[in-house]
mmCIF file of C-alpha atoms and ligand atoms in Angstrom:
data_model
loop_
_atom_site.group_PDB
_atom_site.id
_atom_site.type_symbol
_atom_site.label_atom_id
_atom_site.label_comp_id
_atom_site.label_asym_id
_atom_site.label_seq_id
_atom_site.Cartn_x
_atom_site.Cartn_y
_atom_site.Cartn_z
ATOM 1 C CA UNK A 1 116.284 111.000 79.084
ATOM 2 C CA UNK A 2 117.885 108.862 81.334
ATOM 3 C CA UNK A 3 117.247 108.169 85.023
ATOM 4 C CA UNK A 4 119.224 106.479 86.764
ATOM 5 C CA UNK A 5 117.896 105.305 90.343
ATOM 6 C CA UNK A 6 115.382 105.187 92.904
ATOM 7 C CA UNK A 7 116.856 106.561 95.719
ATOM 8 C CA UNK A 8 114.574 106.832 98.358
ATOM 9 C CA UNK A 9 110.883 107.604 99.422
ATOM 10 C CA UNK A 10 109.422 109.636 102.362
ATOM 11 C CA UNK A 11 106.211 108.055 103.927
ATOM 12 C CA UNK A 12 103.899 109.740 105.937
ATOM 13 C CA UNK A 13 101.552 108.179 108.473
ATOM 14 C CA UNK A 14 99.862 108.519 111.124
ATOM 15 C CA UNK A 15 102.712 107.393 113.890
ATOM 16 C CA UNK A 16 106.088 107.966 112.559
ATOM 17 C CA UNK A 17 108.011 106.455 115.510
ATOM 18 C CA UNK A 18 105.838 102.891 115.795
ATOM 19 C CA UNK A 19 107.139 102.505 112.333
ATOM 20 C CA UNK A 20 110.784 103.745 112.792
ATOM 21 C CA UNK A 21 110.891 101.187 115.574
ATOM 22 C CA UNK A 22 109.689 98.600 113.644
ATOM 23 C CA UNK A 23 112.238 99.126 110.965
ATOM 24 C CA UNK A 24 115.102 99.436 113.678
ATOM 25 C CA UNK A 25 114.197 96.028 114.957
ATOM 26 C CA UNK A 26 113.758 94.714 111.414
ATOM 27 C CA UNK A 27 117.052 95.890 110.040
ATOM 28 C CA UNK A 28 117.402 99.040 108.734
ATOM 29 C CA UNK A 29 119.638 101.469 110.735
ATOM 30 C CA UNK A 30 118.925 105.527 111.308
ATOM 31 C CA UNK A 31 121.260 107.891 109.672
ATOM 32 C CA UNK A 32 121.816 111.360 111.321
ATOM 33 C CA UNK A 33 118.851 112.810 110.422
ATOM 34 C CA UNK A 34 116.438 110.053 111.345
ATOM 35 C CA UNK A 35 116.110 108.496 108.026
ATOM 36 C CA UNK A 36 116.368 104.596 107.789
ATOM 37 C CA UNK A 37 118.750 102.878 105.930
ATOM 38 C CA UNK A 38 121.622 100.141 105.451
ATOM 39 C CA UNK A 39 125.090 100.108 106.004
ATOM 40 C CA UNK A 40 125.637 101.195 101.958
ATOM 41 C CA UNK A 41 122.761 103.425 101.725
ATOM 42 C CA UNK A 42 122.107 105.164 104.400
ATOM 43 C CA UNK A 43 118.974 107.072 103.471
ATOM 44 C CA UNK A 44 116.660 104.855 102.030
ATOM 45 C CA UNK A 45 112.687 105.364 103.773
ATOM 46 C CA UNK A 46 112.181 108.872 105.496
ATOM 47 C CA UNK A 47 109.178 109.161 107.620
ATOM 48 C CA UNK A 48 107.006 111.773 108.506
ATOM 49 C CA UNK A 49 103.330 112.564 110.097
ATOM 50 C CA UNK A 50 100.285 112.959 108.617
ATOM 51 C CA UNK A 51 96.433 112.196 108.853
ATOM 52 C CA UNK A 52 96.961 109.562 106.688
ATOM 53 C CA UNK A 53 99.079 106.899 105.256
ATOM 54 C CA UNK A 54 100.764 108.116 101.553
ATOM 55 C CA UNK A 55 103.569 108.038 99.969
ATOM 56 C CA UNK A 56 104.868 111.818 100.593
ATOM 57 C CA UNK A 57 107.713 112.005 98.279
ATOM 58 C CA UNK A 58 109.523 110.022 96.205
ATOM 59 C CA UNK A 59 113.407 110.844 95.241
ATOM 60 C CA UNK A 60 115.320 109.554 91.597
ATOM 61 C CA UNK A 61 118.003 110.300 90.125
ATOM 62 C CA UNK A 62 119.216 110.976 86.462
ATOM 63 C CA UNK A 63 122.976 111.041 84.680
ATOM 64 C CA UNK A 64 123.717 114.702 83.947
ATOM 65 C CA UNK A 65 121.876 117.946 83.974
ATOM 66 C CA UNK A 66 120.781 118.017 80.449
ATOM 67 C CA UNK A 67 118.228 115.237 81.401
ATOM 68 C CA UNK A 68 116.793 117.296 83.927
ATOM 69 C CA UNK A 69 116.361 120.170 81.259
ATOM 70 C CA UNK A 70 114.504 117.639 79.046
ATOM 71 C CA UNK A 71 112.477 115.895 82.019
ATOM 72 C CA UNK A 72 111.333 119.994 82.601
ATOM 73 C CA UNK A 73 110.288 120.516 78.881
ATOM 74 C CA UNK A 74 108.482 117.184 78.478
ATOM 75 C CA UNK A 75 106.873 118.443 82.119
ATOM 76 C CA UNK A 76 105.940 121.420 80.786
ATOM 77 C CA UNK A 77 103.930 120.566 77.488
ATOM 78 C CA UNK A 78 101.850 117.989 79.852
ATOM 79 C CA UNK A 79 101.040 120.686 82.145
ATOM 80 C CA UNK A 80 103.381 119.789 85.333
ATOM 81 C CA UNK A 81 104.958 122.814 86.449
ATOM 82 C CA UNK A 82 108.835 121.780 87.852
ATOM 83 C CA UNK A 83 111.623 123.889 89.121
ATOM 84 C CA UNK A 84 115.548 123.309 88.609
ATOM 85 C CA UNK A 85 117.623 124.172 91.556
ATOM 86 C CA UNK A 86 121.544 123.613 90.930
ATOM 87 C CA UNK A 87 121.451 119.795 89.976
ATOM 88 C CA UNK A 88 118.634 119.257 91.131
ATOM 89 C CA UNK A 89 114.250 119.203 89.612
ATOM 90 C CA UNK A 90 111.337 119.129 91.850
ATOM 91 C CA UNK A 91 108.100 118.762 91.119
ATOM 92 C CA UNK A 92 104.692 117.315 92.408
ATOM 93 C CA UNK A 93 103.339 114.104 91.036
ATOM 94 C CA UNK A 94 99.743 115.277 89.712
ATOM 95 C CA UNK A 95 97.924 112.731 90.299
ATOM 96 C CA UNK A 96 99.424 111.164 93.915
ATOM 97 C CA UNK A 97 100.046 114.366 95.325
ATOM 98 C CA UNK A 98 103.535 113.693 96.374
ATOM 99 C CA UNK A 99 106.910 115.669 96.060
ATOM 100 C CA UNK A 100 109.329 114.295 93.342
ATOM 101 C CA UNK A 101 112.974 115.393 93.548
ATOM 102 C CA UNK A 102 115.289 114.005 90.658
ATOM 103 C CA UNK A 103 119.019 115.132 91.500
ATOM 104 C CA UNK A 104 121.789 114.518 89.064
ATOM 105 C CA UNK A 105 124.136 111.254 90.326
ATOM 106 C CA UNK A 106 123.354 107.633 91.034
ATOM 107 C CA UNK A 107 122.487 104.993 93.180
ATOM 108 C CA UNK A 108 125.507 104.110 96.083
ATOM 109 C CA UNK A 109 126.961 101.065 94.600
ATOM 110 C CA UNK A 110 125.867 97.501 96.896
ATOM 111 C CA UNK A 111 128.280 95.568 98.797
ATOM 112 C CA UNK A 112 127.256 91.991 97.149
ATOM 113 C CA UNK A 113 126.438 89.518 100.084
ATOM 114 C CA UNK A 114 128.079 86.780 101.870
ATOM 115 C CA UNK A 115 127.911 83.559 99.171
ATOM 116 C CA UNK A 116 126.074 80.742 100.977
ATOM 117 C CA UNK A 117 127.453 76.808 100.005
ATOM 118 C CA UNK A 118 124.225 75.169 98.610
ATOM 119 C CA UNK A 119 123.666 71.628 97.698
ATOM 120 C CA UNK A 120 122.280 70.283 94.453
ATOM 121 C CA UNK A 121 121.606 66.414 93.407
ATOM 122 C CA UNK A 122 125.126 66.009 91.507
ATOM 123 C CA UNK A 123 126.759 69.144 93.075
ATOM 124 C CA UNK A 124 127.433 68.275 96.854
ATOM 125 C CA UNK A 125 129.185 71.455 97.631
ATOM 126 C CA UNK A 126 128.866 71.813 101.566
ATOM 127 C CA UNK A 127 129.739 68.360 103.282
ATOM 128 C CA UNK A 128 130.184 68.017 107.202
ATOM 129 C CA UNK A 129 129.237 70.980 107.367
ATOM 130 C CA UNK A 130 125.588 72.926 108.386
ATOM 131 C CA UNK A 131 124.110 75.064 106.041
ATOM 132 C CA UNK A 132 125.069 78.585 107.203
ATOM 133 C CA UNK A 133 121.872 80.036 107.702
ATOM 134 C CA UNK A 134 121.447 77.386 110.779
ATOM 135 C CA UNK A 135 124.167 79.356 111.979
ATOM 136 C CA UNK A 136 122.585 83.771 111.418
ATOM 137 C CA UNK A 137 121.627 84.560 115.107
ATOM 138 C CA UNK A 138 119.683 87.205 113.210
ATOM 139 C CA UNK A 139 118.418 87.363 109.797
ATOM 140 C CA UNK A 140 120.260 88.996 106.875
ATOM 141 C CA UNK A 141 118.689 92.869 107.133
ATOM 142 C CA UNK A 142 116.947 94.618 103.879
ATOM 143 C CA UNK A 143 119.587 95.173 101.475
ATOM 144 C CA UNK A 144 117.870 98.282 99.412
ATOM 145 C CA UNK A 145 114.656 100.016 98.110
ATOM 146 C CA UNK A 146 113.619 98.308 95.359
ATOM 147 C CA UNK A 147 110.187 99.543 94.475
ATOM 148 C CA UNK A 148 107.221 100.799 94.936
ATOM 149 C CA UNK A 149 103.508 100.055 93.717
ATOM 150 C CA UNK A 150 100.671 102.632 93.492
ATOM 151 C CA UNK A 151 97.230 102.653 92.829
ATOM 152 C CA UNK A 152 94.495 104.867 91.053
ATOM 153 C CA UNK A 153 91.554 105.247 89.067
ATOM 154 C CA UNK A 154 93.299 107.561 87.043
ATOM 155 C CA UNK A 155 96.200 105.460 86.084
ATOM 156 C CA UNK A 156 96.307 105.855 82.491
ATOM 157 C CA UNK A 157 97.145 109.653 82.950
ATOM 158 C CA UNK A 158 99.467 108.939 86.221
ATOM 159 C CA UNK A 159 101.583 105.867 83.509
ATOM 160 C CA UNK A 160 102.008 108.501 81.155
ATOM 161 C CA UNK A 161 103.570 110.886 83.738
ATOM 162 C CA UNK A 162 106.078 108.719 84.749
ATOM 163 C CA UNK A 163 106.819 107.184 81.236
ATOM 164 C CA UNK A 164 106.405 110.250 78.848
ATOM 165 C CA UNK A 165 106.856 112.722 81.522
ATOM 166 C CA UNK A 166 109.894 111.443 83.776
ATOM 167 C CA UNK A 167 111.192 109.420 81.286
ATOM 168 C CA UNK A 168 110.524 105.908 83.488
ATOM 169 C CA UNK A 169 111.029 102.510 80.492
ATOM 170 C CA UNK A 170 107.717 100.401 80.283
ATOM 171 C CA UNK A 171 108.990 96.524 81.086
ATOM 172 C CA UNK A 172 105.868 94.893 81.161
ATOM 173 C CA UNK A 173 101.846 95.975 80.773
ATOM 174 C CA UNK A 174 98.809 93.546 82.251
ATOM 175 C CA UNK A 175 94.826 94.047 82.830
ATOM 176 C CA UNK A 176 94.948 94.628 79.177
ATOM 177 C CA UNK A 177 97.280 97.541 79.106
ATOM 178 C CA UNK A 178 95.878 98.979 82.508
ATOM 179 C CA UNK A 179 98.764 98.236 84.788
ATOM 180 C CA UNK A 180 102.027 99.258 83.884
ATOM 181 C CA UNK A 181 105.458 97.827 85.248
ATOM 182 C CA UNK A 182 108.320 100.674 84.986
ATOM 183 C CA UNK A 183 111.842 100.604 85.735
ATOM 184 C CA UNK A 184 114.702 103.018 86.059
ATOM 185 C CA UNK A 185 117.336 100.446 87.096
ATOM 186 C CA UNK A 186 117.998 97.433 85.383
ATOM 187 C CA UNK A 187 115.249 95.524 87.752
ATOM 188 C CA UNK A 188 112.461 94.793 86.086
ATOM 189 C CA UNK A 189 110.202 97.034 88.030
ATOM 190 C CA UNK A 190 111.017 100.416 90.347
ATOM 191 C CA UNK A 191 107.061 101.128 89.903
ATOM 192 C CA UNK A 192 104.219 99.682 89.044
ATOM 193 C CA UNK A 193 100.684 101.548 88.516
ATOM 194 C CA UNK A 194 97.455 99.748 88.589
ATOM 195 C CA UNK A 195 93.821 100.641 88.881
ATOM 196 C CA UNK A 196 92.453 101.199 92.135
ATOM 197 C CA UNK A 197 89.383 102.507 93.572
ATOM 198 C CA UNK A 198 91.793 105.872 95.292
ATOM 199 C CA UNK A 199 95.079 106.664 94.260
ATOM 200 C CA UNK A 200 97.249 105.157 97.409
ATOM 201 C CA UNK A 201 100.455 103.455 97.801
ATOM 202 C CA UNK A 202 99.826 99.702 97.251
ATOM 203 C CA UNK A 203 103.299 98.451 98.865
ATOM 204 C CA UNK A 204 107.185 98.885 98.588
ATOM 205 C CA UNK A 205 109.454 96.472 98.433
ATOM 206 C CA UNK A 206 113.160 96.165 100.107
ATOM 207 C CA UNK A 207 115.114 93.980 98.250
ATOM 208 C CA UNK A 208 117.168 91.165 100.665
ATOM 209 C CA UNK A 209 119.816 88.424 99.544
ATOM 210 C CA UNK A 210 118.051 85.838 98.934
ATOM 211 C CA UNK A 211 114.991 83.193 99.668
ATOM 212 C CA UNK A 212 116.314 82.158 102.942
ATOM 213 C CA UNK A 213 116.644 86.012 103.834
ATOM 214 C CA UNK A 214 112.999 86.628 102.860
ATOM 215 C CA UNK A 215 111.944 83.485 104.978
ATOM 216 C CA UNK A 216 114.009 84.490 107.924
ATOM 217 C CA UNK A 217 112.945 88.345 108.004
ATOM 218 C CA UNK A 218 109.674 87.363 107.462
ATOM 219 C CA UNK A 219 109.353 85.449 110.534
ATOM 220 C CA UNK A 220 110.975 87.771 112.301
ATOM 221 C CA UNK A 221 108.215 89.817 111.806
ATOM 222 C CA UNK A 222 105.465 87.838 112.348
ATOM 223 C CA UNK A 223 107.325 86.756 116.003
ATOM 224 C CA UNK A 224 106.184 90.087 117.084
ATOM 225 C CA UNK A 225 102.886 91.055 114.435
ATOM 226 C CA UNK A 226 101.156 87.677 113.992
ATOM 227 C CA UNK A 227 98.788 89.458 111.931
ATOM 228 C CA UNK A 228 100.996 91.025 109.469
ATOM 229 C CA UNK A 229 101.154 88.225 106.840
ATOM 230 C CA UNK A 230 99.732 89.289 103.324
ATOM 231 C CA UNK A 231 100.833 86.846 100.569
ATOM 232 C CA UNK A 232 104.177 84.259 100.523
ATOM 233 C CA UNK A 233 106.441 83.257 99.996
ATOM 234 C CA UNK A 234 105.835 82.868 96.573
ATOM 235 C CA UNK A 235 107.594 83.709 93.003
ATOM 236 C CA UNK A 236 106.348 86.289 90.840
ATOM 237 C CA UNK A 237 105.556 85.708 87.435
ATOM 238 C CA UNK A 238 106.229 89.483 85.724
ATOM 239 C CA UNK A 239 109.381 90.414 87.397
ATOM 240 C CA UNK A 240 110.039 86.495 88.347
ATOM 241 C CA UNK A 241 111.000 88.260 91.823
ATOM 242 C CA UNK A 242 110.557 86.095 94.885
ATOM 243 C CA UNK A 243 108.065 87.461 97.254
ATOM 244 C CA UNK A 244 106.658 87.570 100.684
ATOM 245 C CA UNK A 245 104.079 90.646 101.428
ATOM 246 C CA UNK A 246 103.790 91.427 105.164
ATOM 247 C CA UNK A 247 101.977 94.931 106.475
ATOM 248 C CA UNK A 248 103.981 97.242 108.787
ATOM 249 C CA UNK A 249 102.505 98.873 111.710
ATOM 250 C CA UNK A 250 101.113 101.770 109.600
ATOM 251 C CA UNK A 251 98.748 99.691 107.808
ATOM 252 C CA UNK A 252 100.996 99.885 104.818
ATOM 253 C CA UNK A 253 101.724 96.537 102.753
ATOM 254 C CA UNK A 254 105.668 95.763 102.243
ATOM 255 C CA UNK A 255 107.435 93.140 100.455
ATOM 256 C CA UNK A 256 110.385 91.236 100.994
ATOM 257 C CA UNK A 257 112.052 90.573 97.423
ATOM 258 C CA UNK A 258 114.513 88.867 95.909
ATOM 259 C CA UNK A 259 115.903 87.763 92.628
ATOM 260 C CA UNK A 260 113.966 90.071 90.239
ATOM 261 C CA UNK A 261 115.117 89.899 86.153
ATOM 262 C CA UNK A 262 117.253 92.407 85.399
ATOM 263 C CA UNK A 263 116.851 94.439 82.173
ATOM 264 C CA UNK A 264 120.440 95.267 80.787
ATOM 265 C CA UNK A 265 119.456 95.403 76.726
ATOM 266 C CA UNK A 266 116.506 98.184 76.495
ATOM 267 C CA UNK A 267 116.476 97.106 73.098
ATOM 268 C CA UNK A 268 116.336 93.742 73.673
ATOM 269 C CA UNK A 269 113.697 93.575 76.006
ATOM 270 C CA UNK A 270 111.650 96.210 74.040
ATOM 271 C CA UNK A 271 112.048 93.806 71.069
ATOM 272 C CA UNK A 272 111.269 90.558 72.292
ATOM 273 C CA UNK A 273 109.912 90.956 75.907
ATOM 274 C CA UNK A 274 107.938 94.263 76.344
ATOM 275 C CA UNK A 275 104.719 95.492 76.574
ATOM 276 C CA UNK A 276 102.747 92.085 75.880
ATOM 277 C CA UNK A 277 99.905 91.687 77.637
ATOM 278 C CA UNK A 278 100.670 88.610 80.162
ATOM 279 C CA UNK A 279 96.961 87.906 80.860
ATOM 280 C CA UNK A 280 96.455 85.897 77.417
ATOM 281 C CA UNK A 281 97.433 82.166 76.245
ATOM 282 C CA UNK A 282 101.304 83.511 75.160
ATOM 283 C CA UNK A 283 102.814 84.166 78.077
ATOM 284 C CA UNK A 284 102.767 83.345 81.803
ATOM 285 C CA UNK A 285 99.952 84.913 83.706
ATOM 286 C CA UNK A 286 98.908 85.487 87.135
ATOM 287 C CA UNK A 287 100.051 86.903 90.457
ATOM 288 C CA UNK A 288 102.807 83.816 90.983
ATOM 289 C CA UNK A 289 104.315 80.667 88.891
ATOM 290 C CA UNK A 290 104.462 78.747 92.539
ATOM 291 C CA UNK A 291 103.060 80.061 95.995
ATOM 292 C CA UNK A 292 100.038 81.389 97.141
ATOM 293 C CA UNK A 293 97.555 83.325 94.772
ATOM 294 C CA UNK A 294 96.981 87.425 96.198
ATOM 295 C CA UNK A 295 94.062 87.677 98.573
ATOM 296 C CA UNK A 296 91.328 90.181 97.774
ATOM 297 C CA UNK A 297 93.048 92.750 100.161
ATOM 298 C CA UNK A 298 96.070 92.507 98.076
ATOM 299 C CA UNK A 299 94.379 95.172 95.607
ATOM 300 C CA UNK A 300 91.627 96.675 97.646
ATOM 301 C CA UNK A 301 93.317 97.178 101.289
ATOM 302 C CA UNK A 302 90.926 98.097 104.256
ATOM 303 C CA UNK A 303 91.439 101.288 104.785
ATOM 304 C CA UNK A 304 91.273 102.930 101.105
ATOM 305 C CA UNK A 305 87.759 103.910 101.859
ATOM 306 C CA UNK A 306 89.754 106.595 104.068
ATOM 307 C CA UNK A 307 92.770 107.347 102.185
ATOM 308 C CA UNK A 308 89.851 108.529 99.984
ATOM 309 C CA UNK A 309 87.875 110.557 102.126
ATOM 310 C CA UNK A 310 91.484 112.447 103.475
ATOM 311 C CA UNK A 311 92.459 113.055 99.614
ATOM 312 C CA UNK A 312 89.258 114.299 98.894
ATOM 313 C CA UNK A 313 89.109 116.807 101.930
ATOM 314 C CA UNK A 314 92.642 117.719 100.766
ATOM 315 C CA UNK A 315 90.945 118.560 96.917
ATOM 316 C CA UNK A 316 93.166 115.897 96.193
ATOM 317 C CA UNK A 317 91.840 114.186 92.775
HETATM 318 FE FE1 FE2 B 401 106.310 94.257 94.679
#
């Protein structure tokens, strides 16, 4: 099997323009049909209404139709009904609820960004100059999707969906095997499944060009949502991404990213790197190697006590 991408996720909440706006302001543009995007990807994060806030579909894509065939028989023998339409399978997560669509074709190649001149003891590389960043009336907007985190008591049977179902690579496990990171790119992580009291969406994460993007858009939110600061800035251990969590006007946590490993060699990784378990004396542990340690509502966010009661009403395991 072999996906491909992440292409783009539909979130549902409760006011789907208050959070359109806030992307518009924060960067992302609207495509035709509403959805939010950047100048090379132009649908990215669709949004609709619900009751409450979930992730509402989630859209991948694989290298030729033969993997779709494959992704529908390993489906099939777990239980998951799917359904192949041209190029294209669909199928409901069965554990989240949500609507996966895997299509046949790949993630819109990135335009790389504008190289900034930074000095180093021994490497003066911008003299008489200011560093260019003085100079962005604006900051640098969200570059792509990166990934997204979910969480659930049932996460053992909702890993082994997206790895044995989907086909999804296992770069990293933690909590003793509990909480999975899973990519379908070369970054380290397009999803990551942990425990958690209801299944929910944890965060997702928009990747931007670097630290000084993360600091700038960060701030640009907070100018306007003093209370949306989570966690950061701060470097991830698993993933070695550089972070800053902020919560968007739906109550759901995003992150700012940038600089995640990137997995080229499956074999190499699965050799030498893979599914350790981080939490013990060989290997680095913890939420970040430098930056602020995750608050308690990191994991268990306000309003899950909620997100529970509307799944529940829904029959929603
Ligand atoms: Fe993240």
């Amino acid at each position: 099997m072999a996906l491909n991408g992440l292409l783009d996720i539909e979130l549902a909440v409760k006011n789907p323009q208050e959070l359109k706006d806030f992307w518009l302001k924060n960067g992302l543009i609207a495509d035709a049909s509403g959805s939010l995007g950047t100048a090379d990807r132009k649908k990215q994060i669709s949004i609709v209404e619900d009751t409450y806030r979930h992730l509402s579909a989630m859209h991948l894509s694989c290298e030729n139709e033969s993997d779709l065939a494959l992704i529908s028989r390993n489906l099939t023998d777990m239980g998951v009904s799917s359904v192949i339409q041209g190029t294209t399978l669909t199928c409901t997560d069965p554990i989240f609820g949500h609507q996966i669509l895997i299509e046949v074709g790949k993630p819109t190649p990135l335009t790389a960004p504008p190289v900034r001149t930074l000095n180093g003891p021994g490497n003066a590389v911008r003299v008489g100059e200011r560093a260019d960043v003085l100079g962005e009336t604006s900051p640098r907007p969200p570059r792509r999707l990166g990934h997204v985190v979910l969480g659930t008591p049932h996460f053992e049977k909702a890993t082994d969906f997206y790895v044995n179902g989907l086909g999804f690579k296992v770069s990293d496990q933690v909590l003793n095997g509990f909480a999975t990171f899973m990519r379908v790119e070369t970054d380290h992580h397009n999803l990551f499944i942990h425990p958690g009291f209801t299944s929910h969406i944890n965060h997702y994460a928009l990747e931007v060009d670097d630290v000084d993007a993360i600091g700038k858009a960060g701030m640009a939110v907070l100018a306007d949502r003093p209370d949306a600061n989570v966690v950061g800035i701060g470097r991830h251990n698993l993933g070695a991404n550089i972070f800053w969590y902020l919560t968007d006007p739906s109550g759901n946590m995003f992150e700012f990213f940038s600089d995640m490993d990137q997995i080229t060699d499956d074999e190499d990784w699965e050799r030498n790197h893979c599914k350790r378990d981080w939490e013990g004396a060989d290997g680095p542990a913890g939420f970040s190697v430098w930056g602020p340690k995750e608050p308690e509502s990191f994991i268990n966010q306000p309003d899950l006590l909620e997100i529970a009661a509307a799944r529940e009403a829904r029959g929603l395991i």
